[in-house]
Amino acid sequence: MDAPIVSTSLPFLAGTAVAILVLLICSAIFSGSETALTTANRGKLHNRAGRGDRGSQRALRLTEDKERLIGAILLGNNLVNIMAASLATMIFTAVLGDGGVAVATILMTALVLIFSEVLPKTYAITNAEVVARRVAGFMTLVVLIAAPVVTVVQVLVRGILRIVGVRAVGSHPFAAHQEIAGAIALHHYEGTVETADRDRLLGARDVPDPVVR
């Protein structure tokens, strides 16, 4: 049976190009959201959330389960990237024949790398809290929709890790202590925390929890 013929009419090609552009924008949103939500300063978000900022409140809730958040983002990002690449391959092979596959691969790799990865991630990492607040509502919806698939993937991944002898663990109190110590050291290095304050804060961090008798 002959392969279906793809239209090369101008309206069809223009419509497909617009669809690819929309998918690349979606990919950029996913990439920027991942960077912003995983690097945003939780202290700043807490401050704004305490003043009633809904975006900050949503961002904090999202980052409580980073494994599920990142799983949903990766699912959405891979989906839109594959769709964009498939559409590009379709129109380039319709216009250029078999050589269109190579052209589509090179072009889409460049577009995705520059406009859907490097550019949004660079912007997000320099404006993490702002971006996190703005995308939190959309990403909450994405996580909700992707939850069934992400749950299945998590189970499969943990099963595979268990088979190869790797134990997946959640957050550990020691990791949280190390994160706090790192933040204090950074602020001391930047000059926003005095040496005496640093030592006092680090000392308080190391005080054991009181035992209730």
mmCIF file of C-alpha atoms in Angstrom:
data_model
loop_
_atom_site.group_PDB
_atom_site.id
_atom_site.type_symbol
_atom_site.label_atom_id
_atom_site.label_comp_id
_atom_site.label_asym_id
_atom_site.label_seq_id
_atom_site.Cartn_x
_atom_site.Cartn_y
_atom_site.Cartn_z
ATOM 1 C CA MET A 1 0.000 0.000 0.000
ATOM 2 C CA ASP A 2 1.350 3.425 -0.924
ATOM 3 C CA ALA A 3 2.396 5.775 1.861
ATOM 4 C CA PRO A 4 -0.044 8.605 2.520
ATOM 5 C CA ILE A 5 0.762 11.782 0.634
ATOM 6 C CA VAL A 6 1.323 14.826 2.841
ATOM 7 C CA SER A 7 -0.017 18.078 1.454
ATOM 8 C CA THR A 8 2.580 20.678 0.487
ATOM 9 C CA SER A 9 0.073 23.493 0.126
ATOM 10 C CA LEU A 10 1.051 26.792 1.707
ATOM 11 C CA PRO A 11 -1.836 26.866 4.246
ATOM 12 C CA PHE A 12 -0.967 23.347 5.447
ATOM 13 C CA LEU A 13 2.744 24.108 5.782
ATOM 14 C CA ALA A 14 2.006 27.400 7.553
ATOM 15 C CA GLY A 15 -0.396 25.702 9.961
ATOM 16 C CA THR A 16 2.139 22.985 10.726
ATOM 17 C CA ALA A 17 4.858 25.580 11.297
ATOM 18 C CA VAL A 18 2.594 27.410 13.757
ATOM 19 C CA ALA A 19 1.903 24.126 15.566
ATOM 20 C CA ILE A 20 5.656 23.478 15.841
ATOM 21 C CA LEU A 21 6.180 26.991 17.208
ATOM 22 C CA VAL A 22 3.482 26.467 19.850
ATOM 23 C CA LEU A 23 5.051 23.146 20.862
ATOM 24 C CA LEU A 24 8.490 24.768 21.169
ATOM 25 C CA ILE A 25 6.999 27.478 23.385
ATOM 26 C CA CYS A 26 5.419 24.777 25.557
ATOM 27 C CA SER A 27 8.797 23.040 25.758
ATOM 28 C CA ALA A 28 10.428 26.304 26.831
ATOM 29 C CA ILE A 29 7.799 26.740 29.554
ATOM 30 C CA PHE A 30 8.430 23.222 30.850
ATOM 31 C CA SER A 31 12.212 23.727 30.846
ATOM 32 C CA GLY A 32 12.046 27.110 32.548
ATOM 33 C CA SER A 33 9.534 25.833 35.090
ATOM 34 C CA GLU A 34 11.764 22.925 36.054
ATOM 35 C CA THR A 35 14.742 25.202 36.628
ATOM 36 C CA ALA A 36 12.771 27.874 38.481
ATOM 37 C CA LEU A 37 10.870 25.535 40.787
ATOM 38 C CA THR A 38 13.964 23.518 41.715
ATOM 39 C CA THR A 39 16.276 26.507 42.300
ATOM 40 C CA ALA A 40 13.903 29.093 43.784
ATOM 41 C CA ASN A 41 14.801 30.282 47.269
ATOM 42 C CA ARG A 42 12.216 28.695 49.552
ATOM 43 C CA GLY A 43 12.813 31.340 52.201
ATOM 44 C CA LYS A 44 11.785 34.107 49.806
ATOM 45 C CA LEU A 45 8.778 32.089 48.676
ATOM 46 C CA HIS A 46 7.775 31.514 52.311
ATOM 47 C CA ASN A 47 7.961 35.244 52.995
ATOM 48 C CA ARG A 48 5.710 36.079 50.045
ATOM 49 C CA ALA A 49 3.384 33.166 50.812
ATOM 50 C CA GLY A 50 3.003 34.488 54.352
ATOM 51 C CA ARG A 51 1.842 37.794 52.870
ATOM 52 C CA GLY A 52 -0.852 35.994 50.899
ATOM 53 C CA ASP A 53 0.880 35.560 47.524
ATOM 54 C CA ARG A 54 -0.946 32.670 45.849
ATOM 55 C CA GLY A 55 1.818 31.956 43.339
ATOM 56 C CA SER A 56 4.346 31.472 46.126
ATOM 57 C CA GLN A 57 1.938 29.244 48.040
ATOM 58 C CA ARG A 58 1.404 27.039 44.985
ATOM 59 C CA ALA A 59 5.143 26.913 44.261
ATOM 60 C CA LEU A 60 5.869 25.747 47.804
ATOM 61 C CA ARG A 61 3.227 23.032 47.596
ATOM 62 C CA LEU A 62 4.620 21.841 44.264
ATOM 63 C CA THR A 63 8.179 21.560 45.559
ATOM 64 C CA GLU A 64 7.115 19.448 48.534
ATOM 65 C CA ASP A 65 7.187 16.449 46.166
ATOM 66 C CA LYS A 66 9.990 17.228 43.731
ATOM 67 C CA GLU A 67 10.091 13.696 42.348
ATOM 68 C CA ARG A 68 6.491 13.927 41.163
ATOM 69 C CA LEU A 69 6.968 17.503 39.950
ATOM 70 C CA ILE A 70 10.033 16.687 37.858
ATOM 71 C CA GLY A 71 8.379 13.535 36.535
ATOM 72 C CA ALA A 72 5.383 15.536 35.304
ATOM 73 C CA ILE A 73 7.601 18.205 33.738
ATOM 74 C CA LEU A 74 9.782 15.643 31.957
ATOM 75 C CA LEU A 75 6.701 13.825 30.684
ATOM 76 C CA GLY A 76 5.217 17.011 29.262
ATOM 77 C CA ASN A 77 8.529 18.247 27.870
ATOM 78 C CA ASN A 78 9.337 14.989 26.107
ATOM 79 C CA LEU A 79 5.817 14.784 24.716
ATOM 80 C CA VAL A 80 5.856 18.241 23.119
ATOM 81 C CA ASN A 81 9.431 17.822 21.834
ATOM 82 C CA ILE A 82 8.605 14.509 20.156
ATOM 83 C CA MET A 83 5.453 15.978 18.626
ATOM 84 C CA ALA A 84 7.378 18.994 17.308
ATOM 85 C CA ALA A 85 10.111 16.790 15.828
ATOM 86 C CA SER A 86 7.525 14.513 14.201
ATOM 87 C CA LEU A 87 5.711 17.448 12.579
ATOM 88 C CA ALA A 88 8.992 18.938 11.359
ATOM 89 C CA THR A 89 10.045 15.602 9.862
ATOM 90 C CA MET A 90 6.670 15.277 8.160
ATOM 91 C CA ILE A 91 6.768 18.648 6.411
ATOM 92 C CA PHE A 92 10.458 18.490 5.469
ATOM 93 C CA THR A 93 10.129 15.016 3.958
ATOM 94 C CA ALA A 94 7.046 16.204 2.070
ATOM 95 C CA VAL A 95 9.032 19.088 0.582
ATOM 96 C CA LEU A 96 12.548 17.617 0.278
ATOM 97 C CA GLY A 97 11.955 13.873 0.156
ATOM 98 C CA ASP A 98 14.156 11.475 2.131
ATOM 99 C CA GLY A 99 16.747 14.191 2.719
ATOM 100 C CA GLY A 100 14.184 16.071 4.755
ATOM 101 C CA VAL A 101 14.749 13.763 7.727
ATOM 102 C CA ALA A 102 18.320 14.982 8.186
ATOM 103 C CA VAL A 103 17.315 18.620 7.698
ATOM 104 C CA ALA A 104 14.480 18.306 10.221
ATOM 105 C CA THR A 105 16.769 16.600 12.753
ATOM 106 C CA ILE A 106 19.453 19.289 12.521
ATOM 107 C CA LEU A 107 16.982 22.178 12.554
ATOM 108 C CA MET A 108 14.889 20.879 15.448
ATOM 109 C CA THR A 109 17.978 20.023 17.507
ATOM 110 C CA ALA A 110 19.185 23.620 17.144
ATOM 111 C CA LEU A 111 15.767 25.143 17.861
ATOM 112 C CA VAL A 112 15.096 22.959 20.902
ATOM 113 C CA LEU A 113 18.596 23.469 22.314
ATOM 114 C CA ILE A 114 18.587 27.257 21.967
ATOM 115 C CA PHE A 115 14.975 28.318 22.414
ATOM 116 C CA SER A 116 13.507 25.488 24.500
ATOM 117 C CA GLU A 117 16.445 24.620 26.754
ATOM 118 C CA VAL A 118 19.318 27.098 27.146
ATOM 119 C CA LEU A 119 17.351 30.350 26.816
ATOM 120 C CA PRO A 120 14.460 29.548 29.202
ATOM 121 C CA LYS A 121 16.719 27.823 31.728
ATOM 122 C CA THR A 122 19.137 30.767 31.762
ATOM 123 C CA TYR A 123 16.286 33.221 32.278
ATOM 124 C CA ALA A 124 14.674 31.036 34.946
ATOM 125 C CA ILE A 125 17.839 30.562 36.968
ATOM 126 C CA THR A 126 18.378 34.340 37.155
ATOM 127 C CA ASN A 127 14.724 35.046 38.004
ATOM 128 C CA ALA A 128 13.858 31.846 39.848
ATOM 129 C CA GLU A 129 11.345 33.157 42.381
ATOM 130 C CA VAL A 130 9.497 35.332 39.847
ATOM 131 C CA VAL A 131 9.219 32.504 37.317
ATOM 132 C CA ALA A 132 8.282 29.959 39.990
ATOM 133 C CA ARG A 133 5.378 32.122 41.161
ATOM 134 C CA ARG A 134 4.130 32.704 37.621
ATOM 135 C CA VAL A 135 4.234 29.089 36.438
ATOM 136 C CA ALA A 136 3.029 27.490 39.676
ATOM 137 C CA GLY A 137 -0.649 27.526 38.700
ATOM 138 C CA PHE A 138 -0.054 25.970 35.285
ATOM 139 C CA MET A 139 2.363 23.393 36.658
ATOM 140 C CA THR A 140 -0.122 22.419 39.381
ATOM 141 C CA LEU A 141 -2.562 21.502 36.599
ATOM 142 C CA VAL A 142 0.154 19.611 34.696
ATOM 143 C CA VAL A 143 1.117 17.601 37.788
ATOM 144 C CA LEU A 144 -2.536 16.768 38.419
ATOM 145 C CA ILE A 145 -3.123 15.573 34.838
ATOM 146 C CA ALA A 146 0.149 13.636 34.639
ATOM 147 C CA ALA A 147 -0.194 12.076 38.105
ATOM 148 C CA PRO A 148 -1.383 8.594 36.973
ATOM 149 C CA VAL A 149 1.411 8.199 34.414
ATOM 150 C CA VAL A 150 4.052 9.635 36.738
ATOM 151 C CA THR A 151 2.984 7.263 39.522
ATOM 152 C CA VAL A 152 3.411 4.256 37.224
ATOM 153 C CA VAL A 153 6.821 5.524 36.095
ATOM 154 C CA GLN A 154 7.915 6.056 39.712
ATOM 155 C CA VAL A 155 6.952 2.492 40.617
ATOM 156 C CA LEU A 156 8.834 1.110 37.598
ATOM 157 C CA VAL A 157 11.935 3.202 38.293
ATOM 158 C CA ARG A 158 12.040 2.238 41.968
ATOM 159 C CA GLY A 159 11.562 -1.406 41.016
ATOM 160 C CA ILE A 160 14.467 -1.259 38.566
ATOM 161 C CA LEU A 161 16.671 0.499 41.129
ATOM 162 C CA ARG A 162 15.808 -2.156 43.693
ATOM 163 C CA ILE A 163 16.756 -4.906 41.234
ATOM 164 C CA VAL A 164 20.187 -3.371 40.616
ATOM 165 C CA GLY A 165 20.721 -2.851 44.338
ATOM 166 C CA VAL A 166 20.096 0.884 44.617
ATOM 167 C CA ARG A 167 17.790 2.015 47.391
ATOM 168 C CA ALA A 168 15.805 5.146 46.587
ATOM 169 C CA VAL A 169 15.389 7.278 49.675
ATOM 170 C CA GLY A 170 13.469 10.438 50.343
ATOM 171 C CA SER A 171 14.673 13.536 52.093
ATOM 172 C CA HIS A 172 16.808 12.940 55.170
ATOM 173 C CA PRO A 173 17.187 15.308 58.140
ATOM 174 C CA PHE A 174 20.955 15.339 57.606
ATOM 175 C CA ALA A 175 20.469 16.559 54.040
ATOM 176 C CA ALA A 176 18.253 19.373 55.297
ATOM 177 C CA HIS A 177 20.894 20.346 57.880
ATOM 178 C CA GLN A 178 23.564 20.389 55.189
ATOM 179 C CA GLU A 179 21.375 22.578 52.987
ATOM 180 C CA ILE A 180 20.880 25.060 55.821
ATOM 181 C CA ALA A 181 24.611 25.120 56.570
ATOM 182 C CA GLY A 182 25.381 25.720 52.905
ATOM 183 C CA ALA A 183 22.940 28.629 52.742
ATOM 184 C CA ILE A 184 24.437 30.211 55.861
ATOM 185 C CA ALA A 185 27.974 29.818 54.499
ATOM 186 C CA LEU A 186 26.932 31.370 51.183
ATOM 187 C CA HIS A 187 25.393 34.426 52.852
ATOM 188 C CA HIS A 188 28.494 34.798 55.033
ATOM 189 C CA TYR A 189 30.701 34.653 51.933
ATOM 190 C CA GLU A 190 28.543 37.298 50.232
ATOM 191 C CA GLY A 191 28.844 39.537 53.294
ATOM 192 C CA THR A 192 25.175 39.539 54.284
ATOM 193 C CA VAL A 193 25.801 37.493 57.445
ATOM 194 C CA GLU A 194 28.445 38.499 59.999
ATOM 195 C CA THR A 195 30.941 35.931 61.296
ATOM 196 C CA ALA A 196 29.454 35.982 64.801
ATOM 197 C CA ASP A 197 25.957 35.490 63.410
ATOM 198 C CA ARG A 198 27.186 32.662 61.206
ATOM 199 C CA ASP A 199 28.790 30.862 64.142
ATOM 200 C CA ARG A 200 25.680 31.347 66.276
ATOM 201 C CA LEU A 201 23.387 30.031 63.525
ATOM 202 C CA LEU A 202 25.590 27.036 62.812
ATOM 203 C CA GLY A 203 25.775 26.327 66.534
ATOM 204 C CA ALA A 204 21.998 26.441 66.817
ATOM 205 C CA ARG A 205 21.731 24.107 63.857
ATOM 206 C CA ASP A 206 23.885 21.538 65.621
ATOM 207 C CA VAL A 207 21.915 21.630 68.891
ATOM 208 C CA PRO A 208 20.186 18.248 69.307
ATOM 209 C CA ASP A 209 16.422 18.129 69.493
ATOM 210 C CA PRO A 210 15.165 18.213 73.096
ATOM 211 C CA VAL A 211 14.085 14.905 74.575
ATOM 212 C CA VAL A 212 10.645 14.908 76.178
ATOM 213 C CA ARG A 213 10.573 12.748 79.301
#
